Short mmCIF file of the C-alpha atoms (twelve columns), coordinates in Angstrom:
data_MODEL
# 
_entry.id   MODEL 
# 
loop_
_atom_site.group_PDB 
_atom_site.id 
_atom_site.type_symbol 
_atom_site.label_atom_id 
_atom_site.label_alt_id 
_atom_site.label_comp_id 
_atom_site.label_asym_id 
_atom_site.label_seq_id 
_atom_site.Cartn_x 
_atom_site.Cartn_y 
_atom_site.Cartn_z 
_atom_site.pdbx_PDB_model_num 
ATOM 1   C CA . MET A 1   0.000   0.000   0.000   1 
ATOM 2   C CA . LYS A 2   2.886   2.368   0.779   1 
ATOM 3   C CA . LYS A 3   4.299   1.758   -2.727  1 
ATOM 4   C CA . GLN A 4   1.009   2.833   -4.314  1 
ATOM 5   C CA . HIS A 5   0.909   6.027   -2.256  1 
ATOM 6   C CA . MET A 6   4.493   6.805   -3.218  1 
ATOM 7   C CA . MET A 7   3.763   6.229   -6.922  1 
ATOM 8   C CA . ILE A 8   0.702   8.470   -6.795  1 
ATOM 9   C CA . ALA A 9   2.731   11.168  -5.050  1 
ATOM 10  C CA . ALA A 10  5.435   10.861  -7.731  1 
ATOM 11  C CA . VAL A 11  2.872   11.233  -10.519 1 
ATOM 12  C CA . PHE A 12  1.437   14.365  -8.894  1 
ATOM 13  C CA . ALA A 13  4.927   15.784  -8.469  1 
ATOM 14  C CA . ILE A 14  5.688   15.249  -12.173 1 
ATOM 15  C CA . LEU A 15  2.392   16.816  -13.223 1 
ATOM 16  C CA . ALA A 16  2.990   19.813  -10.975 1 
ATOM 17  C CA . ALA A 17  6.491   20.272  -12.403 1 
ATOM 18  C CA . CYS A 18  5.127   20.151  -15.985 1 
ATOM 19  C CA . ASN A 19  2.392   22.650  -15.217 1 
ATOM 20  C CA . ASN A 20  4.886   25.072  -13.632 1 
ATOM 21  C CA . ASN A 21  7.443   24.855  -16.481 1 
ATOM 22  C CA . PRO A 22  8.031   28.479  -17.585 1 
ATOM 23  C CA . SER A 23  9.655   27.460  -20.904 1 
ATOM 24  C CA . ALA A 24  6.496   25.630  -21.987 1 
ATOM 25  C CA . GLU A 25  4.387   28.731  -21.344 1 
ATOM 26  C CA . SER A 26  6.715   31.102  -23.186 1 
ATOM 27  C CA . THR A 27  6.573   29.128  -26.424 1 
ATOM 28  C CA . SER A 28  3.937   30.556  -28.709 1 
ATOM 29  C CA . PRO A 29  2.255   28.571  -31.468 1 
ATOM 30  C CA . PRO A 30  3.468   29.332  -35.004 1 
ATOM 31  C CA . PRO A 31  1.465   31.971  -36.865 1 
ATOM 32  C CA . PRO A 32  -1.056  30.792  -39.494 1 
ATOM 33  C CA . GLY A 33  0.569   30.147  -42.856 1 
ATOM 34  C CA . ASP A 34  3.950   29.416  -41.272 1 
ATOM 35  C CA . SER A 35  5.712   26.554  -43.033 1 
ATOM 36  C CA . GLN A 36  6.124   24.835  -39.658 1 
ATOM 37  C CA . ALA A 37  2.361   24.679  -39.094 1 
ATOM 38  C CA . LEU A 38  0.657   21.729  -40.756 1 
ATOM 39  C CA . PRO A 39  -3.072  21.337  -41.232 1 
ATOM 40  C CA . SER A 40  -4.497  18.479  -39.197 1 
ATOM 41  C CA . VAL A 41  -5.173  16.412  -42.337 1 
ATOM 42  C CA . THR A 42  -1.703  16.713  -43.862 1 
ATOM 43  C CA . PRO A 43  -0.131  13.280  -44.321 1 
ATOM 44  C CA . ILE A 44  3.339   13.001  -42.880 1 
ATOM 45  C CA . THR A 45  5.113   11.643  -45.956 1 
ATOM 46  C CA . ASP A 46  7.779   12.890  -48.227 1 
ATOM 47  C CA . PRO A 47  6.485   13.963  -51.676 1 
ATOM 48  C CA . ALA A 48  9.042   11.568  -53.121 1 
ATOM 49  C CA . ASP A 49  7.092   8.703   -51.527 1 
ATOM 50  C CA . SER A 50  4.347   9.115   -54.113 1 
ATOM 51  C CA . VAL A 51  6.533   9.452   -57.182 1 
ATOM 52  C CA . VAL A 52  6.368   6.452   -59.499 1 
ATOM 53  C CA . VAL A 53  9.689   5.669   -61.052 1 
ATOM 54  C CA . ASN A 54  9.675   4.357   -64.598 1 
ATOM 55  C CA . THR A 55  11.542  1.054   -64.366 1 
ATOM 56  C CA . ALA A 56  11.004  -0.114  -67.926 1 
ATOM 57  C CA . ASN A 57  14.172  -1.659  -69.336 1 
ATOM 58  C CA . VAL A 58  15.909  -1.485  -65.958 1 
ATOM 59  C CA . ASP A 59  17.118  -4.611  -64.192 1 
ATOM 60  C CA . SER A 60  17.243  -5.062  -60.411 1 
ATOM 61  C CA . SER A 61  20.580  -3.250  -60.230 1 
ATOM 62  C CA . GLY A 62  18.987  -0.122  -61.720 1 
ATOM 63  C CA . VAL A 63  21.098  -0.316  -64.869 1 
ATOM 64  C CA . ALA A 64  19.247  0.350   -68.116 1 
ATOM 65  C CA . GLN A 65  19.021  -2.673  -70.361 1 
ATOM 66  C CA . GLU A 66  19.334  -2.802  -74.117 1 
ATOM 67  C CA . HIS A 67  16.372  -1.791  -76.262 1 
ATOM 68  C CA . VAL A 68  13.395  -4.155  -76.210 1 
ATOM 69  C CA . ASP A 69  12.941  -5.698  -79.649 1 
ATOM 70  C CA . LYS A 70  9.367   -5.284  -80.867 1 
ATOM 71  C CA . ASN A 71  8.800   -7.662  -83.715 1 
ATOM 72  C CA . GLU A 72  5.371   -8.012  -85.372 1 
ATOM 73  C CA . LYS A 73  4.471   -11.063 -87.438 1 
ATOM 74  C CA . LYS A 74  1.276   -12.411 -88.961 1 
ATOM 75  C CA . TYR A 75  0.340   -16.081 -89.028 1 
ATOM 76  C CA . SER A 76  -2.423  -17.953 -90.849 1 
ATOM 77  C CA . ASN A 77  -3.763  -21.490 -90.552 1 
ATOM 78  C CA . ASP A 78  -5.260  -23.745 -93.262 1 
ATOM 79  C CA . LYS A 79  -8.781  -22.463 -92.405 1 
ATOM 80  C CA . GLY A 80  -7.723  -18.885 -93.224 1 
ATOM 81  C CA . GLU A 81  -7.771  -17.710 -89.591 1 
ATOM 82  C CA . THR A 82  -5.043  -15.182 -88.835 1 
ATOM 83  C CA . ILE A 83  -3.159  -14.249 -85.706 1 
ATOM 84  C CA . THR A 84  -1.025  -11.142 -85.352 1 
ATOM 85  C CA . ALA A 85  1.807   -11.588 -82.884 1 
ATOM 86  C CA . VAL A 86  3.921   -8.744  -81.518 1 
ATOM 87  C CA . TYR A 87  6.995   -9.994  -79.689 1 
ATOM 88  C CA . HIS A 88  8.493   -7.767  -77.012 1 
ATOM 89  C CA . ASP A 89  11.764  -9.556  -76.316 1 
ATOM 90  C CA . SER A 90  14.655  -8.500  -74.140 1 
ATOM 91  C CA . GLY A 91  16.831  -11.555 -73.650 1 
ATOM 92  C CA . ASN A 92  15.301  -14.141 -71.331 1 
ATOM 93  C CA . MET A 93  12.351  -11.907 -70.481 1 
ATOM 94  C CA . GLY A 94  9.709   -11.410 -73.090 1 
ATOM 95  C CA . VAL A 95  6.049   -11.117 -73.932 1 
ATOM 96  C CA . ALA A 96  4.057   -12.094 -76.983 1 
ATOM 97  C CA . ALA A 97  0.946   -9.994  -77.563 1 
ATOM 98  C CA . LEU A 98  -1.414  -11.997 -79.777 1 
ATOM 99  C CA . LYS A 99  -4.468  -10.611 -81.535 1 
ATOM 100 C CA . ILE A 100 -6.885  -13.513 -82.048 1 
ATOM 101 C CA . ASN A 101 -10.358 -12.757 -83.471 1 
ATOM 102 C CA . GLY A 102 -10.082 -9.131  -82.295 1 
ATOM 103 C CA . GLU A 103 -9.071  -10.131 -78.756 1 
ATOM 104 C CA . ASP A 104 -5.688  -9.070  -77.356 1 
ATOM 105 C CA . ILE A 105 -3.938  -11.773 -75.345 1 
ATOM 106 C CA . LYS A 106 -0.573  -11.384 -73.604 1 
ATOM 107 C CA . LEU A 107 1.646   -14.398 -73.014 1 
ATOM 108 C CA . MET A 108 4.887   -14.588 -71.035 1 
ATOM 109 C CA . LYS A 109 7.985   -16.091 -72.577 1 
ATOM 110 C CA . GLY A 110 8.822   -19.500 -71.150 1 
ATOM 111 C CA . GLU A 111 11.377  -22.192 -71.715 1 
ATOM 112 C CA . LYS A 112 12.607  -23.267 -75.129 1 
ATOM 113 C CA . GLU A 113 11.339  -26.711 -76.086 1 
ATOM 114 C CA . LYS A 114 13.016  -28.559 -78.963 1 
ATOM 115 C CA . GLY A 115 14.233  -25.264 -80.431 1 
ATOM 116 C CA . ALA A 116 10.803  -23.613 -80.246 1 
ATOM 117 C CA . THR A 117 10.254  -20.473 -78.200 1 
ATOM 118 C CA . THR A 118 7.250   -20.929 -75.932 1 
ATOM 119 C CA . TYR A 119 4.880   -18.242 -74.618 1 
ATOM 120 C CA . THR A 120 2.035   -19.020 -72.229 1 
ATOM 121 C CA . ASN A 121 -0.497  -17.552 -69.807 1 
ATOM 122 C CA . GLY A 122 -1.582  -20.878 -68.301 1 
ATOM 123 C CA . LYS A 123 -4.589  -21.215 -70.602 1 
ATOM 124 C CA . LEU A 124 -2.958  -20.726 -74.009 1 
ATOM 125 C CA . THR A 125 0.437   -21.857 -75.228 1 
ATOM 126 C CA . TRP A 126 2.033   -20.296 -78.296 1 
ATOM 127 C CA . LYS A 127 5.145   -22.015 -79.693 1 
ATOM 128 C CA . VAL A 128 7.193   -20.457 -82.484 1 
ATOM 129 C CA . LYS A 129 9.957   -22.069 -84.537 1 
ATOM 130 C CA . ASP A 130 11.288  -21.336 -88.042 1 
ATOM 131 C CA . GLY A 131 8.273   -19.450 -89.432 1 
ATOM 132 C CA . GLU A 132 5.753   -21.853 -87.964 1 
ATOM 133 C CA . ALA A 133 3.682   -21.466 -84.816 1 
ATOM 134 C CA . THR A 134 1.281   -23.622 -82.855 1 
ATOM 135 C CA . LEU A 135 -1.513  -22.467 -80.596 1 
ATOM 136 C CA . GLU A 136 -2.615  -24.870 -77.886 1 
ATOM 137 C CA . LYS A 137 -5.925  -24.178 -76.156 1 
ATOM 138 C CA . ASP A 138 -8.030  -26.735 -74.260 1 
ATOM 139 C CA . ASN A 139 -5.670  -29.523 -75.455 1 
ATOM 140 C CA . VAL A 140 -6.366  -28.603 -79.113 1 
ATOM 141 C CA . VAL A 141 -3.289  -27.689 -81.153 1 
ATOM 142 C CA . THR A 142 -3.651  -25.524 -84.277 1 
ATOM 143 C CA . VAL A 143 -0.717  -25.013 -86.660 1 
ATOM 144 C CA . TYR A 144 -0.082  -21.580 -88.179 1 
ATOM 145 C CA . LYS A 145 2.397   -20.533 -90.879 1 
ATOM 146 C CA . GLU A 146 4.022   -17.131 -90.947 1 
ATOM 147 C CA . VAL A 147 2.583   -14.865 -93.669 1 
ATOM 148 C CA . LYS A 148 5.386   -13.097 -95.529 1 
# 
């Protein structure tokens, strides 16, 4: 019980000392419009926190990579259906943007299989080798030839 009384007395002593602090009373608030005064809704972040940095063609070290090769090719199958493929390759990373029946589909470059470059999105697989391409969808493979 004595410890509690001593702690309460200590708290009152600290409060009394804070209330009687002359330096706290002599400090005036900054005038309105002062750069030190912030509105209550101002977020405390650096403006640089919200700047989006363009990281296109930059690897994880921040060094700019060589130009991304954009290569457009057209393919047709024996039924006369056409696919336009735009390849955005930069070494091992790459994307094939296919236009199939007016729909744009993007596929990521995968592993090479038997000399063919493979692009897939999990639902479609596009394999390209020597002017020929195959499109696999729902376990159906369609062969396309490059149109020159």
